[in-house]
Amino acid sequence: MSNSNFLWEIILRELKSTVDPHVFDTWFSGASIDNVDFMKKSIVITSKEALISQFIQGAYDQKLKEILKKNTGFDFNIDYTSLDTDIPLITPQVFDEKPAAENLIRQNFLQGDKPSGAQHFYQKQTFPLEDYKHPVPNKNITASKKNPTLNKNYTFENFVVGEGNAFTHNIAWNVAVSPGGIYNPLFIYGGVGLGKTHLLHAIGNEMEANFPDFKIECISSEKFLNEFLASIKPMKDKNNYTNADEDFRRKYRDVDALLIDDIQFLSGKTETQNAFFHTFNELQMNQKQIVLISDRSPSQLNDLEDRLVTRFSQGITADITPPDFETRMAIIKFKCEQFDIKLDEETLTYISSNVSSNIRELEGVLKRIKFTATSKHEQPSLSIAEEILKSAKTSPRKNISPDNIINVCADFYKIKVDDILSSSRKKEVVQVRNIAIYLCRELTTLSFPSIGDCFNKDHTSILYSFNKIAKLSKDENPEIFEDIEVIKERLGKI
Ligand SMILES: Nc1ncnc2c1ncn2[C@@H]1O[C@H](COP(=O)(O)OP(=O)(O)OP(=O)(O)O)[C@@H](O)[C@H]1O
């Protein structure tokens, strides 16, 4: 084995033990190490695609250097390169700037040039670059009759880019200007209210503006399920159930792009998964773009057939993580302009420090501040913001830890912490444990395996417990959800 291969083996082995297996496969499976120069203390890591290189550099440069230091004793410099050298490397961007690739593509379009990156993408398309009608950002996206499922308020124009979403935004933009290319399917996942649906519709809107003849279907998987069930009902009634009916099949298979939200909703729905599998295959075979949104990564999708999970991971998987303080500030400023609210810097900082990372919640707080100020005939102010945040039960940003959650749950239900952490199968203990696990996932950024570490369980059991609560209907179990609200409120006061 050469020096390079040997070193790479060591690096991969160490990374594998610390990185989520799905993340590892996505980013490192196709990468290799070249040009190890022990004199100059430099190595080159080559990936298949520039975007992968960029991601590895952005997210793992430090980690890789640590592993190299640990195993060689030297501080190495790492250069990152990719096999598709004609695609420009995209440097992660900070909030109010557009990603470099996007800027480059747009700039070059404006100058009438064919950008090398976009050209490369377009060579894979049925649409040559010359046919590209709207190369510049489409500011005038208006409601279309053609694709009424697209929400026109969700565009790239009004999406604030920050650390946690820059990479995904880049990919989404590339998919919108070059559908059916190398990023197919695009699988986006992340926590509640972080802009996944916004990006999904932004892709559709931008795509529609760029390719006016496109037929784009943008739906939730719940709607897909309902339409599927409605389509097979007549056949089932006649005891003649074979396949989803032709209308349903054609509706989703005759599209140029299928954008599906909340794909996790298909978990456990075997017949719908089967229908979706065939739809997916036909679209992919015909190089039609598929974008999937989920609240968790493909490998964490429970009760979903393996053949689907594998297909979801075939293109590119990109996540959105909660915004950091600066991004929250940028989003609040942007939303203030949108909602016509004037806040001073102190109030902006207060909101950004105290509102949870869920952007939907953040929007709600701003709207309530505006409403309260208007009804009091006052200007929006810090004191109104404080009043709203206290009364709205929006838990101020605290470091809620699994320990806090377990303690508060134990106290609330009057059972012992040890029981929650035990393997007791008593019904009341199991229920409290499930709630604690559910809250750990909802209120912290921990992955299922990490939550498993806190409860001495493997991630499959944690997923199972989480779903036990997540899949409950609020209407049928109001008391559990009331309990959860009270526990959240108590946690906010810790
Ligand atoms: N980066 C962003 N810039 C501007 N607005 C954003 C951003 N991220 C989210 N939002 C806004 O926050 C709200 C919630 O976003 P969205 O519905 O897309 O979240 P989500 O991740 O799909 O949530 P859920 O998992 O609950 O469906 C929307 O009004 C959206 O416009």
PDB file of C-alpha atoms in Angstrom, residues 187 263-265 267 294-304 309 312 463:
ATOM      1  CA  PHE A 187     -32.782  15.648  -0.677  1.00  0.00           C
ATOM      2  CA  ILE A 263     -41.387  12.999   2.718  1.00  0.00           C
ATOM      3  CA  GLN A 264     -41.065  11.488   6.212  1.00  0.00           C
ATOM      4  CA  PHE A 265     -44.850  11.380   6.211  1.00  0.00           C
ATOM      5  CA  SER A 267     -43.100   6.303   6.735  1.00  0.00           C
ATOM      6  CA  SER A 294     -37.669  15.825   5.114  1.00  0.00           C
ATOM      7  CA  ASP A 295     -37.270  16.572   8.789  1.00  0.00           C
ATOM      8  CA  ARG A 296     -34.472  13.981   9.021  1.00  0.00           C
ATOM      9  CA  SER A 297     -31.740  12.475   6.869  1.00  0.00           C
ATOM     10  CA  PRO A 298     -32.478   9.479   4.594  1.00  0.00           C
ATOM     11  CA  SER A 299     -30.735   7.091   6.970  1.00  0.00           C
ATOM     12  CA  GLN A 300     -32.956   8.271   9.820  1.00  0.00           C
ATOM     13  CA  LEU A 301     -36.191   7.727   7.927  1.00  0.00           C
ATOM     14  CA  ASN A 302     -37.975   5.061   9.857  1.00  0.00           C
ATOM     15  CA  ASP A 303     -40.363   2.593   8.271  1.00  0.00           C
ATOM     16  CA  LEU A 304     -39.397   3.567   4.792  1.00  0.00           C
ATOM     17  CA  VAL A 309     -33.949   5.314   1.099  1.00  0.00           C
ATOM     18  CA  PHE A 312     -33.091   9.261  -1.990  1.00  0.00           C
ATOM     19  CA  LEU A 463     -36.241   6.797  16.818  1.00  0.00           C
TER      20      LEU A 463
END
